[in-house]
JSON list of N, CA and C in Angstrom, two decimals:
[
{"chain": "A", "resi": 13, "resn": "UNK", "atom": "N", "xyz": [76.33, -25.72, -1.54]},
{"chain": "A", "resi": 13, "resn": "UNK", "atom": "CA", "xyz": [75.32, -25.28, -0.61]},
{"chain": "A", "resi": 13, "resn": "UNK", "atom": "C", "xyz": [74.97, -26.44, 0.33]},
{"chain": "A", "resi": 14, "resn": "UNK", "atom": "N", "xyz": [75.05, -26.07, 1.88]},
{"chain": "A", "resi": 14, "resn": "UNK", "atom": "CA", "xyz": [74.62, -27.53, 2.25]},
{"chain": "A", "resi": 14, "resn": "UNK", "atom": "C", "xyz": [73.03, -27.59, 2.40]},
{"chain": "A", "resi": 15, "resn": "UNK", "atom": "N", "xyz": [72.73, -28.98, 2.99]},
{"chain": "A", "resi": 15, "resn": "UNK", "atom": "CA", "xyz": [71.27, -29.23, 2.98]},
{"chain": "A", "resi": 15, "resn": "UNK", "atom": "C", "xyz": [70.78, -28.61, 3.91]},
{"chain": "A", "resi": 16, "resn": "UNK", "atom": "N", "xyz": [69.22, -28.33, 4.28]},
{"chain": "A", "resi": 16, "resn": "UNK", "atom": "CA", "xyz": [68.63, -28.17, 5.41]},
{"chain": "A", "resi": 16, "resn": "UNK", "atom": "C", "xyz": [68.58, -28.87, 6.36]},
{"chain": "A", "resi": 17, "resn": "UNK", "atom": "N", "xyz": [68.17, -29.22, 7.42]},
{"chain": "A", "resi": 17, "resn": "UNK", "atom": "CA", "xyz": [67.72, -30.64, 7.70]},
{"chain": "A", "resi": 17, "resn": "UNK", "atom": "C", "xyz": [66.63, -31.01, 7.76]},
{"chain": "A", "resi": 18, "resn": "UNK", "atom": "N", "xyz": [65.69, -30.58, 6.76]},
{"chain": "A", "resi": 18, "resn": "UNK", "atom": "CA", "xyz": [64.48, -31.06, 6.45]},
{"chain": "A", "resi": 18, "resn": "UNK", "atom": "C", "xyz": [65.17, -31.60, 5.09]},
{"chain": "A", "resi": 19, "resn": "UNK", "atom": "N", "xyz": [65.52, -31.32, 4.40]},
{"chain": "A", "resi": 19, "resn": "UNK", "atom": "CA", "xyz": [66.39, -32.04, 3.24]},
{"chain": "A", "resi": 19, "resn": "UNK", "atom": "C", "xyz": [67.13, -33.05, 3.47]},
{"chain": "A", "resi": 20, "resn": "UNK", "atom": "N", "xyz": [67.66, -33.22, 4.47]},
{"chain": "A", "resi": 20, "resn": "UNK", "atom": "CA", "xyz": [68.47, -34.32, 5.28]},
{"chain": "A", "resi": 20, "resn": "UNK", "atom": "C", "xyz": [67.66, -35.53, 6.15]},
{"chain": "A", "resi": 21, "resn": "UNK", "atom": "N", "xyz": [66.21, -35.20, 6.56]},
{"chain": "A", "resi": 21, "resn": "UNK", "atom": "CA", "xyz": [65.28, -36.33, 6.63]},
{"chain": "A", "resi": 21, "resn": "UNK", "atom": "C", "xyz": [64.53, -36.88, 5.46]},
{"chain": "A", "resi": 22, "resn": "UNK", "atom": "N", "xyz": [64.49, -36.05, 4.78]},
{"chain": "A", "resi": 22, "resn": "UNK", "atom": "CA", "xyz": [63.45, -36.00, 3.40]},
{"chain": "A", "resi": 22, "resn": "UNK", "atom": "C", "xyz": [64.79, -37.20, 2.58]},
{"chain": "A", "resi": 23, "resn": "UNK", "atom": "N", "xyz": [66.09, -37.29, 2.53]},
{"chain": "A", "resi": 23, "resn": "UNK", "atom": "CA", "xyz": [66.88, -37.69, 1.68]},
{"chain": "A", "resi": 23, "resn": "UNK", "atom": "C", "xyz": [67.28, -39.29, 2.62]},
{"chain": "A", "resi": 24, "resn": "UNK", "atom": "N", "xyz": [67.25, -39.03, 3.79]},
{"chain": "A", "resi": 24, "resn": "UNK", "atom": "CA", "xyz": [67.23, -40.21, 4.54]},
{"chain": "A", "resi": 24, "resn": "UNK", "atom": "C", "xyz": [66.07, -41.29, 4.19]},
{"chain": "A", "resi": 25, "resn": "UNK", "atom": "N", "xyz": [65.13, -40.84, 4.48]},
{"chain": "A", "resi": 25, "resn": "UNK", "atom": "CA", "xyz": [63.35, -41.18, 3.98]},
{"chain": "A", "resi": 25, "resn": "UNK", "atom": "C", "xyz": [63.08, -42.03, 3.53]},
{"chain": "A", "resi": 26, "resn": "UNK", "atom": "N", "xyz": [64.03, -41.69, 1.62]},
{"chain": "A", "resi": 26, "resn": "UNK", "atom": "CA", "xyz": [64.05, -41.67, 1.06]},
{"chain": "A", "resi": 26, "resn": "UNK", "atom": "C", "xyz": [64.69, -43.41, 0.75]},
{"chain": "A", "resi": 27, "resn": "UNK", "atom": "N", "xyz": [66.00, -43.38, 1.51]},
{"chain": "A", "resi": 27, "resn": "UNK", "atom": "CA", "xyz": [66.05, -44.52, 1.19]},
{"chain": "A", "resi": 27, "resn": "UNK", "atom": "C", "xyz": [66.16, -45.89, 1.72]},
{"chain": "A", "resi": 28, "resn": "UNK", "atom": "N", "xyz": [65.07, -45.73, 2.82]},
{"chain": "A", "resi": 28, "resn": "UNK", "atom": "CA", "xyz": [64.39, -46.47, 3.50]},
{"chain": "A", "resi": 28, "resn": "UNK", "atom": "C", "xyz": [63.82, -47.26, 2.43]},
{"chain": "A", "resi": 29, "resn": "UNK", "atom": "N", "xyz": [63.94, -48.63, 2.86]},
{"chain": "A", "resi": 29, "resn": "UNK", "atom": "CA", "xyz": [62.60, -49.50, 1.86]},
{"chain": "A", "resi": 29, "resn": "UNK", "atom": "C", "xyz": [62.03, -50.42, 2.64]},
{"chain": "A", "resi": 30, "resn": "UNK", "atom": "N", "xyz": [60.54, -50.99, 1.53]},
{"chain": "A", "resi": 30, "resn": "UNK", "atom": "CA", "xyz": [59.63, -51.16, 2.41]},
{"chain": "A", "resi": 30, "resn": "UNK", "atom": "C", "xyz": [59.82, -52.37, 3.18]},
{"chain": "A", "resi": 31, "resn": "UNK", "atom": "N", "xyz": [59.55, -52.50, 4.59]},
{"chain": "A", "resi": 31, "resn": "UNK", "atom": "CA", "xyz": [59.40, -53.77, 5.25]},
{"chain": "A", "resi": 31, "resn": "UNK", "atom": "C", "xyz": [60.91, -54.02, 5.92]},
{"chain": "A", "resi": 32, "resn": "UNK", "atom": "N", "xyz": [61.61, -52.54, 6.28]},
{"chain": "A", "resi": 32, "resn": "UNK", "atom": "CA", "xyz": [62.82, -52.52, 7.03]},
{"chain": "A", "resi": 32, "resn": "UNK", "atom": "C", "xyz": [62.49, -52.21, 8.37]},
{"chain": "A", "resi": 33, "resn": "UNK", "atom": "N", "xyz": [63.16, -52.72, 9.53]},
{"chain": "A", "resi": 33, "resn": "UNK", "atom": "CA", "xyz": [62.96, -51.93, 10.57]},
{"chain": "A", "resi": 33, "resn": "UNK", "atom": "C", "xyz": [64.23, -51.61, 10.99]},
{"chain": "A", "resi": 34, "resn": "UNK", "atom": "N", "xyz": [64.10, -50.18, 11.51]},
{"chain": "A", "resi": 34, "resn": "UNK", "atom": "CA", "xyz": [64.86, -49.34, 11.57]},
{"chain": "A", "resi": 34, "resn": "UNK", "atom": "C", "xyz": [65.35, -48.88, 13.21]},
{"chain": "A", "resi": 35, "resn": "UNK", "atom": "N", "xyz": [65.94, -49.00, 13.96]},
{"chain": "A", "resi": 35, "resn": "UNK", "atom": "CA", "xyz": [66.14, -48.05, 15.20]},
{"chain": "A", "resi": 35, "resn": "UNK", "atom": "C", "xyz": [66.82, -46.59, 14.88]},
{"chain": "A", "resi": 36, "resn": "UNK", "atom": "N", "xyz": [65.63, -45.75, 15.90]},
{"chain": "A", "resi": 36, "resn": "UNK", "atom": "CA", "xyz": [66.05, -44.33, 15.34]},
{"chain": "A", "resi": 36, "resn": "UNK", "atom": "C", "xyz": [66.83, -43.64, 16.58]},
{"chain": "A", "resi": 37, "resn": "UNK", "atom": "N", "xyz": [67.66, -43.08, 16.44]},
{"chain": "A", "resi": 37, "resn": "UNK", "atom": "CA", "xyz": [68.22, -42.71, 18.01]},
{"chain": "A", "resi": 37, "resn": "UNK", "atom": "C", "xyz": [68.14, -41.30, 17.86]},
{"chain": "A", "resi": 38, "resn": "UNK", "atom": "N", "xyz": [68.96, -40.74, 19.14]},
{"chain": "A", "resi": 38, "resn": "UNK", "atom": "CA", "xyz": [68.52, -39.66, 19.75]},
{"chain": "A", "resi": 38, "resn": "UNK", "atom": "C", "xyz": [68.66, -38.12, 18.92]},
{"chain": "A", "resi": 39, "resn": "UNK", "atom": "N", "xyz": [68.10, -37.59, 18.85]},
{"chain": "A", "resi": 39, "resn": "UNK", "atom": "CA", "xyz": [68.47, -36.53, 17.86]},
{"chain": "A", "resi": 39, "resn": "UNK", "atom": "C", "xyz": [67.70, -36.36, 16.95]},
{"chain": "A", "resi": 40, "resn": "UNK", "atom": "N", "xyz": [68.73, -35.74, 15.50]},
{"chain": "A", "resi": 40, "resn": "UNK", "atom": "CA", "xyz": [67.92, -35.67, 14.28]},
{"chain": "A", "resi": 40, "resn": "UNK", "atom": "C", "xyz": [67.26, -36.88, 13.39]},
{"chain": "A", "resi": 41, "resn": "UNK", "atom": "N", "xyz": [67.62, -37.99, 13.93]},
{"chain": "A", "resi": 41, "resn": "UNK", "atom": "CA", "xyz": [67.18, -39.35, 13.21]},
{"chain": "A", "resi": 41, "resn": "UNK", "atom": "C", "xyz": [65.76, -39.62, 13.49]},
{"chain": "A", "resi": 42, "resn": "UNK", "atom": "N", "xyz": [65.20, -38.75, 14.79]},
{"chain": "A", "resi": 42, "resn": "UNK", "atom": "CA", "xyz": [64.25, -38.91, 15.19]},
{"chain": "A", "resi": 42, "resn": "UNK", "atom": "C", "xyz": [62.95, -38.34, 14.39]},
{"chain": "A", "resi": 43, "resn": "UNK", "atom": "N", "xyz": [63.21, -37.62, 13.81]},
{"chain": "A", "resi": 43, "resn": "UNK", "atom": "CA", "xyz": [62.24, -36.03, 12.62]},
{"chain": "A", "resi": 43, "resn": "UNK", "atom": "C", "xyz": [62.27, -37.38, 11.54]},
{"chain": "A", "resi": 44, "resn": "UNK", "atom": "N", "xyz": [62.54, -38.69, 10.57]},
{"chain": "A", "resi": 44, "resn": "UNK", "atom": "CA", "xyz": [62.79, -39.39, 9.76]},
{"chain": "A", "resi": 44, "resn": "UNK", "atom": "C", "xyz": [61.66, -39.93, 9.67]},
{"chain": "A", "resi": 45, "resn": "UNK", "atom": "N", "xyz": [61.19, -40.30, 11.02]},
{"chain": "A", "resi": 45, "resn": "UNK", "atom": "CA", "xyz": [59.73, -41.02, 11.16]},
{"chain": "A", "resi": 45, "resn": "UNK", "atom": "C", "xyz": [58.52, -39.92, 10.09]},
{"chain": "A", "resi": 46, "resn": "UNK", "atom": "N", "xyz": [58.75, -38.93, 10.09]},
{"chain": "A", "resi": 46, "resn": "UNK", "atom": "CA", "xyz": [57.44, -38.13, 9.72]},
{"chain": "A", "resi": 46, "resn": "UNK", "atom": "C", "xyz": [57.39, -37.37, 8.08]},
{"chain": "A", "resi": 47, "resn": "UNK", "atom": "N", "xyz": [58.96, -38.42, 7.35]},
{"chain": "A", "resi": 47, "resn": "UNK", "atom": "CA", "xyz": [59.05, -38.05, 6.01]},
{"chain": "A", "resi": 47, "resn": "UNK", "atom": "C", "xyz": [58.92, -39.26, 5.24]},
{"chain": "A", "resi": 48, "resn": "UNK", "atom": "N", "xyz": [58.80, -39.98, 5.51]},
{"chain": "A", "resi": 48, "resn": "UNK", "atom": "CA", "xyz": [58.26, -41.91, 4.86]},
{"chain": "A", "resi": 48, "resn": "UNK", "atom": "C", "xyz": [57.86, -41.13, 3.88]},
{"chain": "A", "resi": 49, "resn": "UNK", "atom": "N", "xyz": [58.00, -42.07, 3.10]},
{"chain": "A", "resi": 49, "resn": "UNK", "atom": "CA", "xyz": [57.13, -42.16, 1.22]},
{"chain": "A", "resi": 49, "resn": "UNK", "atom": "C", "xyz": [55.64, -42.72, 1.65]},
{"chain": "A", "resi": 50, "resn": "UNK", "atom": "N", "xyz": [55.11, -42.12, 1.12]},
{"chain": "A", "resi": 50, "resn": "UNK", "atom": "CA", "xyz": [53.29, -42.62, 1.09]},
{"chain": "A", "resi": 50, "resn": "UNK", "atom": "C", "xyz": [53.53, -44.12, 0.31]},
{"chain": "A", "resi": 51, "resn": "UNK", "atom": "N", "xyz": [52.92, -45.38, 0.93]},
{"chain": "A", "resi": 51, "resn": "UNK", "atom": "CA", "xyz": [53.29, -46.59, 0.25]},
{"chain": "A", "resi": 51, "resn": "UNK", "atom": "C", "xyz": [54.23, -47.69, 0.64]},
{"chain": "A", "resi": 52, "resn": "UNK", "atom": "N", "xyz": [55.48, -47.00, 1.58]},
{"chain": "A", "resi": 52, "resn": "UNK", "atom": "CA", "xyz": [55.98, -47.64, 2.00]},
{"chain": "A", "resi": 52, "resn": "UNK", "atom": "C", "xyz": [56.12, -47.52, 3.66]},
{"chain": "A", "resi": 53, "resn": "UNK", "atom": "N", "xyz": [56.33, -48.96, 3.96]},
{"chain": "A", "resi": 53, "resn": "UNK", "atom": "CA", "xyz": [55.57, -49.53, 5.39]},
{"chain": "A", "resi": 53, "resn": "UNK", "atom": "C", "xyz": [57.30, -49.90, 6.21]},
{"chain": "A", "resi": 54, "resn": "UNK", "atom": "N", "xyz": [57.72, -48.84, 7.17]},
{"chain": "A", "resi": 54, "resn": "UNK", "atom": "CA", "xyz": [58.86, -49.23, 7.84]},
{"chain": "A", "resi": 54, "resn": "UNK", "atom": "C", "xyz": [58.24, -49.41, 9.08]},
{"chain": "A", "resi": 55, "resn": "UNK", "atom": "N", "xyz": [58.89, -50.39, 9.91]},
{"chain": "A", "resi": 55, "resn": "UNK", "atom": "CA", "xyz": [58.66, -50.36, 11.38]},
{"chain": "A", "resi": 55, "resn": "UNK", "atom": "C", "xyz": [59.47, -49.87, 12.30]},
{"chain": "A", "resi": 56, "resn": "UNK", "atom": "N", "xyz": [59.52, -48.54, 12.87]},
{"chain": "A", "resi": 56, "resn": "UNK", "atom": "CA", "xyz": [60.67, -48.05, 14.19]},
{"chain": "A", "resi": 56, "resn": "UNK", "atom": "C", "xyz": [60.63, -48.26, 14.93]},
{"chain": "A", "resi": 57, "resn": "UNK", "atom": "N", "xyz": [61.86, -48.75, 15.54]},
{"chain": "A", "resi": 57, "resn": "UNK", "atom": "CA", "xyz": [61.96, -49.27, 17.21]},
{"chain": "A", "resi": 57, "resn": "UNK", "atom": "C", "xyz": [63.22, -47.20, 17.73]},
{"chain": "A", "resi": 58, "resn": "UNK", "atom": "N", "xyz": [62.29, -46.93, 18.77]},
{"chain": "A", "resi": 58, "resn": "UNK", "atom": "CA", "xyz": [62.93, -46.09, 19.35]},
{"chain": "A", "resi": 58, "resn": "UNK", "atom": "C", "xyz": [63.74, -46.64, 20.83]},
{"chain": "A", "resi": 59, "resn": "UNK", "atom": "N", "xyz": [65.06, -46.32, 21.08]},
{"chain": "A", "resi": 59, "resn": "UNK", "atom": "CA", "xyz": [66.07, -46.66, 21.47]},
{"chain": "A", "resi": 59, "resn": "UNK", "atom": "C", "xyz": [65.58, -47.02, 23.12]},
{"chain": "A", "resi": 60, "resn": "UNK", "atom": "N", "xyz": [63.95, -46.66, 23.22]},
{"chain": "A", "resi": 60, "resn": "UNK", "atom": "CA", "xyz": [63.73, -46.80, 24.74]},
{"chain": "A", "resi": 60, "resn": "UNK", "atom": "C", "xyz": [62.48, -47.83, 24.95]},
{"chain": "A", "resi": 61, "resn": "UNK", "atom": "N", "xyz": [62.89, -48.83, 24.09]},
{"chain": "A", "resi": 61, "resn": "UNK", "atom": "CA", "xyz": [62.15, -49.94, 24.27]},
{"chain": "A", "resi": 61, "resn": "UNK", "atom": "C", "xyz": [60.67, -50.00, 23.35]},
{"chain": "A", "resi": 62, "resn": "UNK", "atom": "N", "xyz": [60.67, -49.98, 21.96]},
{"chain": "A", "resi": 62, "resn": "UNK", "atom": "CA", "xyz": [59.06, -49.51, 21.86]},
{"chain": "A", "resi": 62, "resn": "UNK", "atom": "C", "xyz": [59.67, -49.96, 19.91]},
{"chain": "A", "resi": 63, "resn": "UNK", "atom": "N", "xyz": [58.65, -50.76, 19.48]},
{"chain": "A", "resi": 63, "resn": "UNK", "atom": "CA", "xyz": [58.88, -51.24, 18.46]},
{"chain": "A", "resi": 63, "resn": "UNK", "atom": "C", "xyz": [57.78, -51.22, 17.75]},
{"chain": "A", "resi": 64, "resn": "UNK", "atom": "N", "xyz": [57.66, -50.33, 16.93]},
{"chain": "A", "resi": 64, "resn": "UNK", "atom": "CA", "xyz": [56.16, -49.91, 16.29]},
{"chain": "A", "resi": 64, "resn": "UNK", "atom": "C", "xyz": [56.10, -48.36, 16.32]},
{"chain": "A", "resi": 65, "resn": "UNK", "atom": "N", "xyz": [56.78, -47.60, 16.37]},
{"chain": "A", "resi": 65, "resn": "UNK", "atom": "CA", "xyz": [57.00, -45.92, 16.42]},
{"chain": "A", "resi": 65, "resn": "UNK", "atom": "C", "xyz": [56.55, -45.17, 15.63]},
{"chain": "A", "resi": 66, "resn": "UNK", "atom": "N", "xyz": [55.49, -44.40, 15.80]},
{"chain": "A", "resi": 66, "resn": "UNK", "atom": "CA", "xyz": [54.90, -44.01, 14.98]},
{"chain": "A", "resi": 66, "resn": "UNK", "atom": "C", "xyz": [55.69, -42.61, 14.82]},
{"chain": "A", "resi": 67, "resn": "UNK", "atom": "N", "xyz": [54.92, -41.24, 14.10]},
{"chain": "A", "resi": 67, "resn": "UNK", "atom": "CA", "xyz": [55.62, -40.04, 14.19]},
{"chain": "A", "resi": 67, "resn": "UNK", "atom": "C", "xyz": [55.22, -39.42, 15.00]},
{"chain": "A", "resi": 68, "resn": "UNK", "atom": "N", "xyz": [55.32, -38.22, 14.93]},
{"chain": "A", "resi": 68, "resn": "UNK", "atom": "CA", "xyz": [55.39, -37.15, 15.94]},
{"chain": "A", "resi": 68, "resn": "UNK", "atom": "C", "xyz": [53.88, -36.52, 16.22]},
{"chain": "A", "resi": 69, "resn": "UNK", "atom": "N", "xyz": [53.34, -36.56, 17.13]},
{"chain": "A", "resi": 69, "resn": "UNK", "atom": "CA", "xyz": [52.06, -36.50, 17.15]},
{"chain": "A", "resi": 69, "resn": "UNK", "atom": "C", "xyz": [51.48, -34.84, 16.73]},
{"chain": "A", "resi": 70, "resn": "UNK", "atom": "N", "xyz": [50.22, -34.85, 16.02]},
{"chain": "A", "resi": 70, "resn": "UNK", "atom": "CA", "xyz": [49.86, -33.54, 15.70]},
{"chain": "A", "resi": 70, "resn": "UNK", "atom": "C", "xyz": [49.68, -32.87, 17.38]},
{"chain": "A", "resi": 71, "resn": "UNK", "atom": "N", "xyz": [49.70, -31.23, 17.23]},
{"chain": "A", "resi": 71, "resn": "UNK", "atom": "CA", "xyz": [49.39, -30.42, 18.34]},
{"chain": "A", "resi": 71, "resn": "UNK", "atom": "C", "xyz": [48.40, -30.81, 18.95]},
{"chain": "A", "resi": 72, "resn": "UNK", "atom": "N", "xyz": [48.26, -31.05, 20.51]},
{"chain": "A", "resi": 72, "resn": "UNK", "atom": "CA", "xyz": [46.75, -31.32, 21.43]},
{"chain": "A", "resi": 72, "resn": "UNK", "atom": "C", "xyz": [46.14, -32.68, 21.59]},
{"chain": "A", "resi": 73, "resn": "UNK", "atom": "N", "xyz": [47.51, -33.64, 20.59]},
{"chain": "A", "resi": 73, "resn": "UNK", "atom": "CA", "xyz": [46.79, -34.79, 20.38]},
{"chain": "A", "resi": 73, "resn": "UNK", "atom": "C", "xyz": [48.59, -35.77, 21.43]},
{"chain": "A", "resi": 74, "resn": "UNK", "atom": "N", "xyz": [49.13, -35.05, 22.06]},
{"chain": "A", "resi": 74, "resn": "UNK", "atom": "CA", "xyz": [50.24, -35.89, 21.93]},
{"chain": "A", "resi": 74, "resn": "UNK", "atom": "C", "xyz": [49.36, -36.80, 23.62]},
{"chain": "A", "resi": 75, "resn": "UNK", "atom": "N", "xyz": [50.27, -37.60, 24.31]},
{"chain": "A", "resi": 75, "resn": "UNK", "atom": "CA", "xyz": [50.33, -38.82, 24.95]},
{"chain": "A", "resi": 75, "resn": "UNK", "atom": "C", "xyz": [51.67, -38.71, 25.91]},
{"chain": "A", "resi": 76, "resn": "UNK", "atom": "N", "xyz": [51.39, -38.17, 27.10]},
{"chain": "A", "resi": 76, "resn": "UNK", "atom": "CA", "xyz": [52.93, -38.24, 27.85]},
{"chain": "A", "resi": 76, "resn": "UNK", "atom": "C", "xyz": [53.46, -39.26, 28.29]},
{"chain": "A", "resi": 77, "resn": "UNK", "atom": "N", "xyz": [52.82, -40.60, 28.08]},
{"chain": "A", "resi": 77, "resn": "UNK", "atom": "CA", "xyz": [52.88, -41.72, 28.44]},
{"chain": "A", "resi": 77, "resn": "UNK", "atom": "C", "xyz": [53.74, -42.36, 27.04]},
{"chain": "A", "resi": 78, "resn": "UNK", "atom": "N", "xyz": [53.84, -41.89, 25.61]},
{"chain": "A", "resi": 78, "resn": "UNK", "atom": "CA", "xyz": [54.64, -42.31, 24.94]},
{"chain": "A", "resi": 78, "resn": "UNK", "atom": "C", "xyz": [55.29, -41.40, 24.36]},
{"chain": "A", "resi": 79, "resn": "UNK", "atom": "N", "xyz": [56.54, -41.58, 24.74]},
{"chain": "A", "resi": 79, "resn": "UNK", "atom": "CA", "xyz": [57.75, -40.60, 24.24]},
{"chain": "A", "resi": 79, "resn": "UNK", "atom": "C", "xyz": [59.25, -41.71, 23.96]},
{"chain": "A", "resi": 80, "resn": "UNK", "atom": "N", "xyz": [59.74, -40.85, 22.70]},
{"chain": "A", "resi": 80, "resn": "UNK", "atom": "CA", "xyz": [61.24, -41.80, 22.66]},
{"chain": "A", "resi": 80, "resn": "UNK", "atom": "C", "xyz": [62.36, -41.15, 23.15]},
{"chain": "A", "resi": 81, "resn": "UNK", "atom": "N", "xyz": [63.50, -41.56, 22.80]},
{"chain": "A", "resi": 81, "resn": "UNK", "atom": "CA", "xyz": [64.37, -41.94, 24.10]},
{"chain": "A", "resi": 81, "resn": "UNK", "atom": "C", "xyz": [65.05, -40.28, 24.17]},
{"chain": "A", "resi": 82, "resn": "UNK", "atom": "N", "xyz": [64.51, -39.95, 23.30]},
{"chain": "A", "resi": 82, "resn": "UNK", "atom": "CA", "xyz": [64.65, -37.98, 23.46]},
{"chain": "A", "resi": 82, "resn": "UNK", "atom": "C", "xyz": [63.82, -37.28, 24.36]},
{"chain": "A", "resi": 83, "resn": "UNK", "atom": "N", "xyz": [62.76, -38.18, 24.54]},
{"chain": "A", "resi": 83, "resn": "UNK", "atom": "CA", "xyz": [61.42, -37.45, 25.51]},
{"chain": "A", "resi": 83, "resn": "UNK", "atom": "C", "xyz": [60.71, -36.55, 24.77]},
{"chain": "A", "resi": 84, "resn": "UNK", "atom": "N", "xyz": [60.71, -37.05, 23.49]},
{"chain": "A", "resi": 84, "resn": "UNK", "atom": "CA", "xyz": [59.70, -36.29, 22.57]},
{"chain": "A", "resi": 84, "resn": "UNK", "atom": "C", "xyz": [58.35, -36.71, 22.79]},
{"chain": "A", "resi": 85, "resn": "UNK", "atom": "N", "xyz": [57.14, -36.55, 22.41]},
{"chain": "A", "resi": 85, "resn": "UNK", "atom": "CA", "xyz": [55.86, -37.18, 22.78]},
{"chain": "A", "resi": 85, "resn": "UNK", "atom": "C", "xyz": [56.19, -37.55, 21.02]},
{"chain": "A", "resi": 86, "resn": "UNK", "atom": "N", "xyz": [55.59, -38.94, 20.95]},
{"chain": "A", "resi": 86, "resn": "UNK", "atom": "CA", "xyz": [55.60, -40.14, 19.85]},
{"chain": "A", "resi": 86, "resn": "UNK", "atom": "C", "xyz": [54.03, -39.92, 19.73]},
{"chain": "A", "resi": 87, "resn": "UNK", "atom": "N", "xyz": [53.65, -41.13, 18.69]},
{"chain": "A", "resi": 87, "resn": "UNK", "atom": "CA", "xyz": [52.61, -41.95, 18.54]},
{"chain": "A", "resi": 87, "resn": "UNK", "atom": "C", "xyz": [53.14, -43.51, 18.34]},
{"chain": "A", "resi": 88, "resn": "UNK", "atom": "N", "xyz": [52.08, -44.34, 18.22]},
{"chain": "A", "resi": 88, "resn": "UNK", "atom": "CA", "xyz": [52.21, -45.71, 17.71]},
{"chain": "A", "resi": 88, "resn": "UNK", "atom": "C", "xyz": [51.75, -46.31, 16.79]},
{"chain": "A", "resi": 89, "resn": "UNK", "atom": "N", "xyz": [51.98, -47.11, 16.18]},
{"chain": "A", "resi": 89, "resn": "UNK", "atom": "CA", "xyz": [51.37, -47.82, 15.08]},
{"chain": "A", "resi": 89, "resn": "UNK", "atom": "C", "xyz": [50.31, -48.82, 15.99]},
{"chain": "A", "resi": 90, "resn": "UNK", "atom": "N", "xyz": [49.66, -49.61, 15.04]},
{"chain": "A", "resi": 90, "resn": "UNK", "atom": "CA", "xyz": [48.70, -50.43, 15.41]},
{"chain": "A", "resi": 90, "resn": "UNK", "atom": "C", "xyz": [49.43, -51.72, 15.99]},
{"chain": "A", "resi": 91, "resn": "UNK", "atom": "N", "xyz": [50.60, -52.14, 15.71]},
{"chain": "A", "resi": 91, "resn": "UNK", "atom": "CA", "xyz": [51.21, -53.23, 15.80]},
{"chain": "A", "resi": 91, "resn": "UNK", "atom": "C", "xyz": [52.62, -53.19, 16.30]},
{"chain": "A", "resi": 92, "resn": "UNK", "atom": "N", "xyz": [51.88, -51.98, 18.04]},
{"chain": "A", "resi": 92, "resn": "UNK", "atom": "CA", "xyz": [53.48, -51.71, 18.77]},
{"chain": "A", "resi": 92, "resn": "UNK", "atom": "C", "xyz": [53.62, -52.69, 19.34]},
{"chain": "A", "resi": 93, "resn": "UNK", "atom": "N", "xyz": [54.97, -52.68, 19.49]},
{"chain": "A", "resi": 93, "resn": "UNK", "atom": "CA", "xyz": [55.22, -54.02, 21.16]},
{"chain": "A", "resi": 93, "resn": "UNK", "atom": "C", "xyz": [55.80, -53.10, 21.89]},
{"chain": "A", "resi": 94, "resn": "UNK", "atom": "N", "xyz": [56.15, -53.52, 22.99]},
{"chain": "A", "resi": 94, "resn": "UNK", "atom": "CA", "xyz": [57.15, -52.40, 24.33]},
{"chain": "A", "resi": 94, "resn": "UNK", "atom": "C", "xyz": [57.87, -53.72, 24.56]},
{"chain": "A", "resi": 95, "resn": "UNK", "atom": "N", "xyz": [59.03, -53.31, 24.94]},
{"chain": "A", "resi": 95, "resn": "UNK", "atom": "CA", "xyz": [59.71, -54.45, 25.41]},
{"chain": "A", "resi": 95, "resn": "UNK", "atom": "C", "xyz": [60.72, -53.71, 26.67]},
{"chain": "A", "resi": 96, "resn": "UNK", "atom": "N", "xyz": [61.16, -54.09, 27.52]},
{"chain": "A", "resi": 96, "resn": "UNK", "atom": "CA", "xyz": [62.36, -53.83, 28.39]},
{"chain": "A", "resi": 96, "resn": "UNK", "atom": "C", "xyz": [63.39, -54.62, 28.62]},
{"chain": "A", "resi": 97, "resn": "UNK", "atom": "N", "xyz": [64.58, -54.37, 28.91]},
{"chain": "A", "resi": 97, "resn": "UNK", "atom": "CA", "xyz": [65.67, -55.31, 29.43]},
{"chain": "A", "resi": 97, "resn": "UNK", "atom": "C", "xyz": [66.98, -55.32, 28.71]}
]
């Protein structure tokens, strides 16, 4: 049977450990941010300059001013940087 792909972020997630940072690129790698283990602390850099990536913002709350390199609307952590070049 294959996976879902909520089973396929949930299993990715998974074996993330703590105090990795990760670049997430375009696509399904992007949904990964919002299955973390409670406890453990990754930092995402999304592929369009932005290092501190938070997940996917709840409904009414998103920010068109931060989106990754999919043009999804993001959030940030407390301890983003932006960088260009």
């Amino acid at each position: 049977m294959a996976w879902s792909k909520e089973e396929i972020y949930q299993i990715t997630a998974e074996e993330l450990k703590d105090g990795l940072y990760v670049n997430l690129g375009i696509g399904m790698p992007t949904h990964v941010a919002n299955y973390i283990p409670k406890g453990v602390n990754v930092i995402f850099q999304s592929e369009n300059g932005m290092l501190g990536m938070g997940p996917f913002p709840y409904a009414g709350e998103e920010d068109p001013d931060l989106i990754n390199a999919g043009k999804q609307t993001i959030t940030a952590i407390s301890t983003v940087a932006f960088h260009s070049g």
